[in-house]
């Protein structure tokens, strides 16, 4: 056995001993207070909470089943289902029902955006909506009132609500007529139910059925019902130890056999996982080496490697061939300024169009930064990151980097730059840009060692021929060592995007990128630049302007008028959630900002608001197939510089949202 195998073997052995000791009979390991941890508890007005329900921080996690976990928040019991928090108003253990209400519905009276826009459905066992509920139906964008309905006062004309009959779990109102849509929510079947007080109906909640193993036999034997997190089965918690069904069954010998069997199974599982992990890491290293070799061999002009370190390699180009490819670095070929030099468009002898980054003349003090950029880009593989083709040797007369050419400019160009007047980026396109950019940053933050971009901004977010994101300019990036939580460095970055805490501590974390991305989110919904000296002094920075206007409830004035914020309720809901996420990213205290992984998840949830079809269902595999077909067609367009065909796809999507 190789020495480096021991770090993987020792943890399983330790875990085996721990598991064995915890599985022995009461003569060897007993917690005599075990049953007392599962006595009934209360949360506000909800009393006698017991198996299968359990309250986090008040009862141990073995006192109930995981799906029945409650959180007591200021006297309110909350149950999390389908990524939504529900207030638990009452639990009936005799009828096995619970009365719950959606948290968001409690604000519906003062905030129309909290009203439901899609059907409520439950597919997560062990809960199911009871058929004893009635239907509360919300209809939107109707040209005529529905019989027996009441107009929703806080919305534009054409929105109504009415009480239906018995709630049908599988029923979906969907499209009532052209441009008229419905959302069905269950409410209690109360004789006093009045449609004019639909906010109270939502707050009073609805009835849920639940199912769990029978606890009566255990309770008759003076035990407490619980859940074994190891075997994932029901258990009866007794004064001596845990039993399968009741406190009167079994023996110490049986328990020992069960404990040893469980421990042996756990040990075998962990050893197998450890071996798989070792083999996977070895395969990953070999695969990376193989990819680098193939990539290097594919360049005919490259027969040696950048001599920048032993842990990475990239093909090199000669200065002369890059000089010729850019027509002698002609000013007409200049695309802009990168992290530490100008970027030129060039065409190699093999026909490939590339972008060549050139270090500023006689500025060789940035050699370390040049080496750092090559090192980082040589390690990265992601569809939304710009690809490094190669570089010149560091002994070349000039230091040059060769990237893939990204033809459709930057996001800044399309929002408030030279391309902004040609065609408006519609909302679905901006939503896609946000998701793909966040996904690229999530990749940088999740790899080992972690990478902090340090200069996230719309001028560093490029758009390819199909208008997909390519995050660029890693001239300021730094590798974050595994044992570090921040990078201390000299001030760099772009005004308007820099983390406020950066100027106090000169320390960067992944939350610094999250702040910069928050500024990008505000640019996407406003089409305003991050810094504009023509604005008032306190509003020169877009982050300050966004915080001020949103806090004053002036989001409508802040949003770009061309995005349909006022004309399309789905776009309105998406942008409102989008702006809320932006505010979280812009928190001055970095500990209050979400991680980039959470940002990606939230953005995908927001995107799903716009992909619900006329029947209230979320588009699934058909949409994915449609996107793939559209992407294939876009690659066949004659001019990758023209957004016409892409715009038609966006406009079609926007039309679907507004219809």
XYZ file of C-alpha atoms in Angstrom:
659
model
C 0.000 0.000 0.000
C 1.323 3.432 -0.936
C 1.916 5.935 1.885
C -0.525 8.484 0.445
C -3.325 5.923 0.871
C -3.259 6.212 4.673
C -5.016 9.612 4.857
C -8.005 7.957 3.210
C -7.938 4.785 5.364
C -7.595 6.387 8.806
C -10.912 8.321 8.732
C -12.950 5.181 7.842
C -11.261 3.202 10.670
C -12.000 5.973 13.146
C -15.574 6.193 11.904
C -15.913 2.395 12.240
C -14.880 2.498 15.912
C -17.223 5.405 16.578
C -20.111 3.688 14.801
C -19.418 0.424 16.642
C -19.415 2.103 20.046
C -22.675 3.897 19.293
C -24.358 0.636 18.221
C -23.465 -1.470 21.316
C -26.126 -2.401 23.900
C -26.870 -0.354 26.966
C -24.253 -2.111 29.091
C -21.549 -0.459 27.022
C -23.091 2.785 25.724
C -26.284 4.340 27.086
C -27.730 7.863 27.285
C -30.328 7.652 30.067
C -31.675 11.111 29.095
C -32.246 9.957 25.522
C -36.086 9.793 25.737
C -36.352 13.166 27.487
C -34.944 14.908 24.424
C -38.103 13.956 22.522
C -40.790 15.165 24.916
C -43.533 17.281 23.259
C -42.615 20.930 22.710
C -44.477 24.064 21.655
C -43.847 26.976 19.315
C -46.082 29.960 19.965
C -49.695 28.824 19.655
C -48.685 25.431 18.273
C -48.539 23.055 21.266
C -47.654 19.386 21.826
C -45.362 19.102 18.817
C -44.194 15.495 18.749
C -43.374 12.612 16.383
C -43.256 12.635 13.386
C -42.872 16.441 13.680
C -39.908 17.927 15.562
C -38.670 21.461 16.236
C -35.083 22.324 15.351
C -33.021 23.607 18.311
C -35.747 22.480 20.753
C -35.751 18.755 20.010
C -33.054 16.385 18.759
C -33.076 15.470 15.076
C -33.837 11.826 15.915
C -37.186 12.832 17.462
C -38.934 12.984 14.089
C -38.629 12.398 10.368
C -36.505 14.860 8.312
C -39.418 16.078 6.107
C -41.353 16.993 9.267
C -38.695 19.381 10.593
C -40.140 22.648 11.941
C -38.316 25.896 12.627
C -39.633 28.100 15.410
C -39.140 31.699 14.267
C -40.372 34.289 16.792
C -43.207 32.051 17.910
C -44.165 30.987 14.373
C -43.672 27.352 13.335
C -42.378 27.083 9.771
C -42.305 23.999 7.540
C -40.170 24.032 4.381
C -41.636 22.285 1.316
C -40.926 22.687 -2.394
C -38.479 25.560 -1.721
C -41.221 27.534 0.061
C -41.737 28.248 3.779
C -45.206 27.497 5.190
C -46.601 28.622 8.537
C -47.949 25.643 10.505
C -51.144 26.806 12.200
C -52.413 23.497 13.601
C -51.509 19.784 13.703
C -54.036 16.994 14.220
C -52.393 13.689 15.134
C -55.758 11.916 15.215
C -56.783 12.782 11.639
C -53.152 13.100 10.466
C -53.666 16.547 9.007
C -51.963 19.922 9.351
C -53.257 23.412 8.607
C -50.609 25.535 6.876
C -50.424 28.846 5.024
C -47.910 30.187 2.526
C -45.599 32.769 4.121
C -45.746 34.980 1.027
C -49.558 35.127 1.120
C -49.505 37.011 4.427
C -48.290 40.133 2.627
C -50.723 39.815 -0.281
C -53.038 42.525 1.040
C -50.380 45.247 0.773
C -48.275 43.837 -2.043
C -49.853 42.559 -5.229
C -46.572 40.917 -6.270
C -47.149 38.409 -3.440
C -50.336 37.167 -5.091
C -50.001 33.715 -6.691
C -49.327 33.636 -10.434
C -49.126 29.850 -10.804
C -50.928 26.791 -9.450
C -49.943 25.298 -6.127
C -48.922 21.659 -6.385
C -47.320 19.136 -4.060
C -45.336 16.129 -5.204
C -43.124 15.784 -2.125
C -44.193 12.925 0.108
C -45.262 12.507 2.862
C -47.546 15.547 2.362
C -50.540 15.957 0.054
C -53.157 18.688 -0.311
C -56.451 17.512 1.171
C -59.505 17.282 -1.078
C -61.506 18.859 1.787
C -60.153 22.257 0.730
C -61.947 24.650 -1.608
C -60.448 26.339 -4.638
C -59.471 30.009 -4.480
C -58.969 31.014 -8.113
C -57.039 34.111 -9.246
C -57.483 35.135 -12.891
C -55.365 37.726 -14.699
C -55.477 39.713 -17.956
C -59.135 38.901 -18.656
C -61.247 41.075 -20.948
C -64.447 40.258 -19.036
C -65.277 39.349 -15.450
C -65.715 35.695 -14.515
C -69.125 34.785 -13.069
C -69.185 35.146 -9.298
C -65.770 36.817 -9.165
C -64.523 39.942 -7.413
C -62.088 42.379 -9.003
C -58.624 42.574 -7.412
C -58.374 46.241 -6.467
C -54.588 46.526 -6.271
C -54.050 45.251 -9.817
C -54.964 46.647 -13.210
C -58.401 45.918 -14.628
C -58.870 42.402 -15.876
C -57.745 40.638 -12.660
C -60.342 38.814 -10.540
C -60.655 36.283 -7.733
C -63.438 33.820 -6.916
C -64.165 30.767 -4.758
C -64.568 27.468 -6.588
C -65.734 24.062 -5.494
C -63.844 21.113 -4.032
C -60.097 21.372 -4.554
C -58.778 18.891 -7.116
C -55.066 18.176 -6.728
C -54.511 17.314 -10.386
C -56.723 20.076 -11.764
C -55.083 23.022 -13.521
C -57.173 25.980 -14.627
C -54.438 27.266 -16.930
C -55.799 29.307 -19.808
C -59.496 30.210 -19.455
C -59.557 32.123 -22.735
C -57.154 34.051 -24.927
C -54.803 36.135 -22.761
C -56.721 35.098 -19.623
C -54.834 32.940 -17.118
C -55.682 31.426 -13.762
C -53.843 30.277 -10.642
C -55.589 27.886 -8.230
C -54.768 27.913 -4.502
C -56.416 25.658 -1.873
C -58.160 27.309 1.104
C -60.092 25.935 4.070
C -63.677 24.878 3.393
C -65.131 27.281 5.948
C -68.818 28.325 5.864
C -67.713 31.815 6.833
C -65.441 32.108 3.817
C -66.050 35.369 2.027
C -64.469 36.181 -1.292
C -64.167 39.887 -0.475
C -61.575 38.996 2.144
C -59.352 36.776 0.012
C -56.270 37.948 1.913
C -57.691 36.396 5.095
C -58.519 33.209 3.201
C -54.873 32.953 2.162
C -53.680 33.709 5.699
C -56.009 31.072 7.236
C -54.232 28.512 5.071
C -55.348 25.106 3.868
C -55.392 21.485 4.971
C -52.542 19.023 4.331
C -52.682 15.255 4.792
C -49.533 13.578 6.098
C -48.439 9.999 6.646
C -45.920 8.438 9.051
C -45.284 5.065 10.764
C -47.670 4.061 13.559
C -46.341 5.154 16.957
C -48.984 3.598 19.227
C -47.138 0.349 20.072
C -44.026 2.268 21.129
C -46.010 4.713 23.269
C -47.887 1.863 25.014
C -44.493 0.494 26.108
C -43.587 3.901 27.663
C -41.208 4.789 24.841
C -40.813 7.833 22.633
C -41.074 7.456 18.859
C -38.058 8.553 16.817
C -36.053 8.194 13.621
C -32.745 6.334 13.247
C -30.540 8.538 11.049
C -28.151 5.634 10.351
C -30.624 2.944 9.272
C -33.190 5.586 8.184
C -35.983 3.658 9.854
C -38.450 4.119 12.682
C -37.164 3.442 16.203
C -38.642 3.368 19.687
C -36.542 5.347 22.190
C -36.558 3.666 25.596
C -34.836 4.265 28.938
C -32.139 1.681 28.217
C -31.607 2.131 24.475
C -33.396 2.337 21.139
C -35.532 -0.591 19.944
C -37.101 -1.391 16.591
C -40.802 -1.128 17.552
C -41.324 -1.043 21.327
C -39.427 -1.057 24.618
C -40.467 -4.636 25.432
C -38.780 -6.347 22.483
C -35.294 -7.682 21.760
C -32.265 -8.413 23.886
C -28.739 -7.121 24.359
C -27.399 -9.911 22.169
C -29.753 -8.996 19.330
C -28.821 -5.346 19.649
C -25.120 -6.245 19.514
C -25.632 -8.236 16.299
C -27.601 -5.391 14.760
C -24.974 -2.859 15.828
C -22.095 -4.893 14.438
C -23.948 -5.474 11.168
C -24.689 -1.780 10.790
C -21.100 -0.820 11.591
C -19.673 -3.405 9.182
C -21.935 -2.162 6.414
C -20.951 1.435 7.095
C -17.240 0.558 7.116
C -17.520 -1.284 3.798
C -19.365 1.621 2.229
C -16.770 4.193 3.352
C -13.811 2.069 2.215
C -15.390 1.649 -1.220
C -16.025 5.408 -1.424
C -12.415 6.122 -0.429
C -11.070 3.815 -3.138
C -13.383 5.392 -5.719
C -12.218 8.859 -4.662
C -8.557 7.890 -5.094
C -9.199 6.378 -8.522
C -11.252 9.407 -9.566
C -8.498 11.852 -8.599
C -5.901 9.841 -10.492
C -8.177 9.695 -13.547
C -8.788 13.433 -13.311
C -5.049 14.193 -13.304
C -4.411 11.870 -16.262
C -7.353 13.360 -18.167
C -6.070 16.901 -17.623
C -2.615 15.926 -18.858
C -4.130 14.202 -21.892
C -6.217 17.264 -22.770
C -3.246 19.573 -22.497
C -1.207 17.284 -24.746
C -3.919 17.111 -27.417
C -4.468 20.842 -27.219
C -0.778 21.553 -27.678
C -0.484 19.137 -30.596
C -3.369 20.791 -32.465
C -1.429 23.967 -33.110
C 0.922 23.532 -36.062
C 2.678 26.785 -35.291
C 3.484 25.705 -31.746
C 6.282 23.214 -31.122
C 7.402 24.267 -27.648
C 5.767 25.358 -24.414
C 5.576 28.560 -22.369
C 8.328 28.152 -19.833
C 6.322 29.584 -16.957
C 6.147 26.712 -14.523
C 5.940 22.959 -14.210
C 2.278 22.765 -13.218
C 0.839 24.000 -16.519
C 1.671 24.447 -20.183
C 0.333 26.334 -23.214
C 1.388 26.498 -26.881
C 3.694 29.399 -27.769
C 3.681 31.658 -30.816
C 6.539 33.670 -32.236
C 6.442 37.428 -32.071
C 6.789 37.668 -35.869
C 3.710 35.574 -36.646
C 1.560 37.601 -34.247
C 2.996 40.854 -35.628
C 1.957 39.719 -39.098
C -1.461 38.499 -37.903
C -2.315 41.968 -36.550
C -0.837 43.925 -39.489
C 1.955 45.207 -37.279
C -0.429 45.917 -34.386
C -2.325 48.365 -36.580
C -4.432 50.851 -34.615
C -7.485 49.882 -36.696
C -7.174 46.348 -35.310
C -7.274 47.479 -31.679
C -10.285 46.115 -29.788
C -9.647 47.900 -26.493
C -7.570 47.836 -23.322
C -7.277 44.688 -21.245
C -6.030 44.182 -17.711
C -2.475 45.253 -18.497
C -2.316 46.156 -22.171
C -4.054 46.694 -25.488
C -5.994 43.924 -27.255
C -5.835 43.516 -31.060
C -7.816 41.454 -33.532
C -5.658 39.188 -35.688
C -5.840 36.377 -38.212
C -3.345 33.514 -38.094
C -1.968 31.734 -41.146
C -4.244 28.758 -40.509
C -7.273 31.057 -40.837
C -8.214 31.335 -37.177
C -9.358 34.755 -35.970
C -7.833 35.539 -32.571
C -7.515 38.310 -30.004
C -3.933 39.234 -29.095
C -3.271 40.939 -25.760
C -0.099 43.025 -25.836
C 1.791 44.197 -22.760
C 2.331 47.946 -22.759
C 5.692 48.841 -24.335
C 8.695 48.776 -21.969
C 6.432 47.807 -19.083
C 8.232 44.591 -18.205
C 7.707 45.121 -14.485
C 4.401 43.352 -15.169
C 6.104 40.131 -16.174
C 4.825 38.473 -12.993
C 1.273 39.479 -13.880
C 1.714 38.112 -17.405
C 2.917 34.775 -16.004
C 0.026 34.752 -13.523
C -2.561 35.193 -16.272
C -1.115 32.390 -18.396
C -1.002 30.100 -15.372
C -4.635 30.725 -14.474
C -6.051 30.465 -17.986
C -4.095 27.273 -18.687
C -5.966 25.568 -15.853
C -9.495 26.713 -16.679
C -12.104 24.895 -18.766
C -15.603 26.412 -18.814
C -18.023 27.260 -21.613
C -18.517 30.804 -20.281
C -14.827 31.689 -19.833
C -12.667 33.044 -22.647
C -10.224 30.398 -23.952
C -6.447 30.908 -24.014
C -4.900 29.651 -27.273
C -1.281 30.334 -26.352
C 1.394 32.939 -25.664
C 4.869 34.098 -26.580
C 7.915 33.024 -24.625
C 8.760 35.320 -21.745
C 12.109 35.834 -23.469
C 10.306 37.299 -26.488
C 10.831 40.982 -27.347
C 7.209 41.543 -26.203
C 4.888 39.559 -23.976
C 1.731 38.536 -25.864
C -1.293 36.384 -25.047
C -3.454 34.786 -27.754
C -7.171 34.264 -26.995
C -10.207 33.095 -28.885
C -11.872 36.033 -30.638
C -15.324 36.884 -29.235
C -17.154 38.793 -32.001
C -20.182 40.555 -30.545
C -18.526 43.038 -28.216
C -19.081 43.476 -24.499
C -22.247 43.641 -22.436
C -21.347 47.267 -21.679
C -21.368 48.007 -25.426
C -24.940 46.702 -25.693
C -26.262 48.331 -22.494
C -24.861 51.864 -22.677
C -22.101 51.810 -25.287
C -21.798 52.112 -29.067
C -24.112 49.121 -29.712
C -26.882 50.249 -27.345
C -28.752 52.279 -29.971
C -28.628 49.556 -32.644
C -30.816 47.041 -30.824
C -32.160 46.784 -27.284
C -31.125 43.709 -25.339
C -34.538 42.269 -24.322
C -35.146 41.028 -20.803
C -34.740 37.262 -21.534
C -31.300 37.994 -23.011
C -30.245 39.945 -19.910
C -31.528 37.157 -17.691
C -29.385 34.667 -19.632
C -26.330 36.942 -19.403
C -26.701 37.153 -15.616
C -27.029 33.375 -15.202
C -24.098 32.510 -17.472
C -21.835 35.119 -15.839
C -22.718 33.889 -12.344
C -22.130 30.304 -13.468
C -18.633 31.213 -14.703
C -17.805 32.946 -11.400
C -19.176 29.967 -9.478
C -16.754 27.756 -11.421
C -13.819 30.024 -10.508
C -14.805 30.066 -6.842
C -15.402 26.313 -6.573
C -12.207 24.921 -8.128
C -9.075 24.152 -6.111
C -7.234 26.369 -5.581
C -10.003 28.942 -5.596
C -9.722 31.837 -8.067
C -10.940 35.371 -7.376
C -11.535 37.297 -10.597
C -11.070 40.713 -8.913
C -12.341 42.756 -11.884
C -15.915 41.654 -12.625
C -17.590 44.306 -14.808
C -19.698 44.543 -17.956
C -16.684 45.462 -20.119
C -15.137 42.111 -19.131
C -18.273 40.151 -20.089
C -18.059 39.389 -23.825
C -20.781 38.001 -26.121
C -20.019 35.384 -28.763
C -21.706 34.791 -32.122
C -24.743 33.223 -30.413
C -24.792 35.913 -27.722
C -23.548 33.584 -25.007
C -21.315 34.974 -22.260
C -17.525 34.744 -22.250
C -16.005 36.209 -19.072
C -12.628 37.746 -19.901
C -9.592 39.601 -18.531
C -7.911 37.630 -15.806
C -5.000 40.076 -15.656
C -6.068 40.922 -12.107
C -6.965 37.394 -11.010
C -5.159 35.693 -8.165
C -5.050 32.072 -7.126
C -6.336 31.672 -3.563
C -4.296 29.075 -1.583
C -6.256 26.266 0.033
C -5.339 27.425 3.554
C -6.300 31.069 2.985
C -9.659 32.793 3.276
C -8.659 36.054 1.581
C -5.980 37.653 -0.561
C -4.148 40.738 0.692
C -3.009 42.813 -2.248
C -2.385 46.290 -3.525
C -5.446 48.284 -4.667
C -6.587 47.245 -8.142
C -9.901 46.912 -9.923
C -12.315 49.325 -11.549
C -14.061 52.261 -9.807
C -17.739 51.589 -9.302
C -17.261 47.829 -8.955
C -14.779 47.553 -6.066
C -15.892 45.980 -2.781
C -16.291 48.825 -0.180
C -14.494 46.723 2.457
C -11.539 46.421 0.073
C -10.537 50.033 0.761
C -10.515 49.391 4.511
C -8.648 46.092 4.753
C -7.162 45.528 1.256
C -8.372 41.964 1.628
C -10.290 40.134 -1.075
C -12.590 37.147 -0.757
C -15.021 35.535 -3.149
C -17.638 37.911 -1.698
C -15.703 40.770 -3.371
C -16.613 39.262 -6.754
C -20.219 38.956 -5.541
C -20.321 42.707 -4.850
C -18.985 43.507 -8.326
C -21.543 41.129 -9.813
C -24.258 42.990 -7.900
C -23.274 46.148 -9.797
C -23.527 44.166 -13.054
C -27.074 43.086 -12.079
C -28.063 46.721 -11.578
C -26.597 47.625 -14.976
C -28.636 44.865 -16.606
C -31.978 46.167 -15.300
C -31.224 49.889 -15.693
C -28.929 50.097 -18.767
C -26.980 52.709 -16.784
C -23.147 52.720 -16.493
C -21.512 51.791 -13.188
C -19.962 55.268 -12.936
C -21.439 58.442 -14.434
C -19.987 61.791 -13.336
C -22.960 63.624 -14.882
C -25.203 62.249 -12.124
C -25.516 63.906 -8.727
C -22.500 63.491 -6.478
C -24.158 60.906 -4.233
C -25.368 58.993 -7.300
C -22.186 58.886 -9.384
C -21.763 55.219 -8.426
C -24.609 53.081 -9.774
C -24.606 50.987 -6.583
C -25.471 54.064 -4.499
C -28.123 55.167 -6.999
C -29.734 51.712 -7.024
C -29.832 51.446 -3.234
C -31.340 54.920 -2.919
C -34.053 54.505 -5.579
C -35.101 50.989 -4.562
C -35.288 51.959 -0.888
C -37.535 54.882 -1.939
C -39.714 52.364 -3.833
C -38.722 53.927 -7.158
C -37.800 50.675 -8.878
C -40.080 51.513 -11.821
C -38.117 54.717 -12.483
C -34.802 52.864 -12.139
C -35.596 50.066 -14.620
C -34.949 50.517 -18.366
C -38.292 51.529 -19.921
C -37.829 49.157 -22.853
C -37.838 45.944 -20.795
C -41.626 45.715 -20.311
C -41.539 46.211 -16.537
C -44.870 48.060 -16.554
C -46.605 46.128 -19.340
C -45.785 42.486 -18.510
C -46.554 41.193 -15.024
C -44.144 38.254 -15.355
C -41.271 40.541 -16.371
C -42.319 42.801 -13.492
C -42.102 39.919 -11.021
C -38.764 38.691 -12.416
C -37.118 42.136 -12.354
C -38.406 42.770 -8.824
C -36.784 39.537 -7.593
C -33.702 40.340 -9.694
C -33.344 43.757 -8.025
C -33.767 42.186 -4.593
C -30.910 39.796 -5.325
C -28.804 42.746 -6.516
C -29.391 44.533 -3.203
C -28.196 41.461 -1.291
C -25.022 41.339 -3.385
C -24.380 45.056 -2.725
C -24.450 44.788 1.076
C -21.530 46.784 2.494
C -20.883 44.009 5.028
C -19.550 41.130 2.935
C -20.764 38.578 5.488
C -24.344 39.545 4.590
C -23.832 38.875 0.880
C -24.839 35.499 -0.583
C -22.237 33.137 -1.995
C -22.039 32.948 -5.783
C -23.489 29.401 -5.730
C -26.592 30.735 -3.964
C -26.731 33.576 -6.498
C -26.790 31.052 -9.375
C -29.598 29.073 -7.717
C -31.695 32.208 -7.108
C -31.224 33.410 -10.689
C -32.406 30.062 -12.053
C -35.504 30.247 -9.837
C -36.206 33.758 -11.131
C -35.756 32.526 -14.706
C -38.396 29.841 -14.132
C -40.992 32.574 -13.492
C -40.709 33.516 -17.162
C -40.797 29.956 -18.484
C -44.246 28.992 -17.271
C -46.565 28.353 -20.196
C -50.216 29.290 -20.602
C -51.360 26.273 -18.571
C -49.313 27.294 -15.558
C -46.745 24.508 -15.961
C -43.032 24.945 -16.181
C -41.469 24.175 -19.536
C -39.146 21.198 -19.311
C -37.466 19.006 -21.854
C -39.293 20.573 -24.813
C -37.820 23.986 -24.003
C -34.353 22.491 -23.685
C -34.722 20.817 -27.068
C -36.024 24.063 -28.569
C -33.068 25.990 -27.258
C -30.702 23.408 -28.713
C -32.347 23.685 -32.135
C -32.257 27.473 -32.008
C -28.593 27.406 -31.010
C -27.836 25.149 -33.986
C -29.657 27.493 -36.352
C -27.856 30.507 -34.971
C -24.495 28.923 -35.746
C -25.535 28.756 -39.404
C -26.304 32.477 -39.750
C -24.247 34.316 -42.346
C -22.972 37.093 -40.127
C -21.996 36.422 -36.499
C -21.783 40.176 -35.970
C -25.494 40.776 -36.607
C -27.856 40.076 -33.690
C -30.893 39.897 -35.997
C -31.596 36.179 -35.738
C -30.744 36.118 -32.046
C -32.973 39.136 -31.429
C -35.860 37.388 -33.182
C -35.475 34.476 -30.756
C -35.437 36.875 -27.801
C -38.429 38.813 -29.105
C -40.310 35.554 -29.597
C -39.580 34.612 -26.000
C -40.598 38.069 -24.781
C -43.826 37.802 -26.798
C -44.595 34.530 -25.055
C -44.114 36.170 -21.672
C -46.347 39.118 -22.457
C -49.178 37.145 -24.056
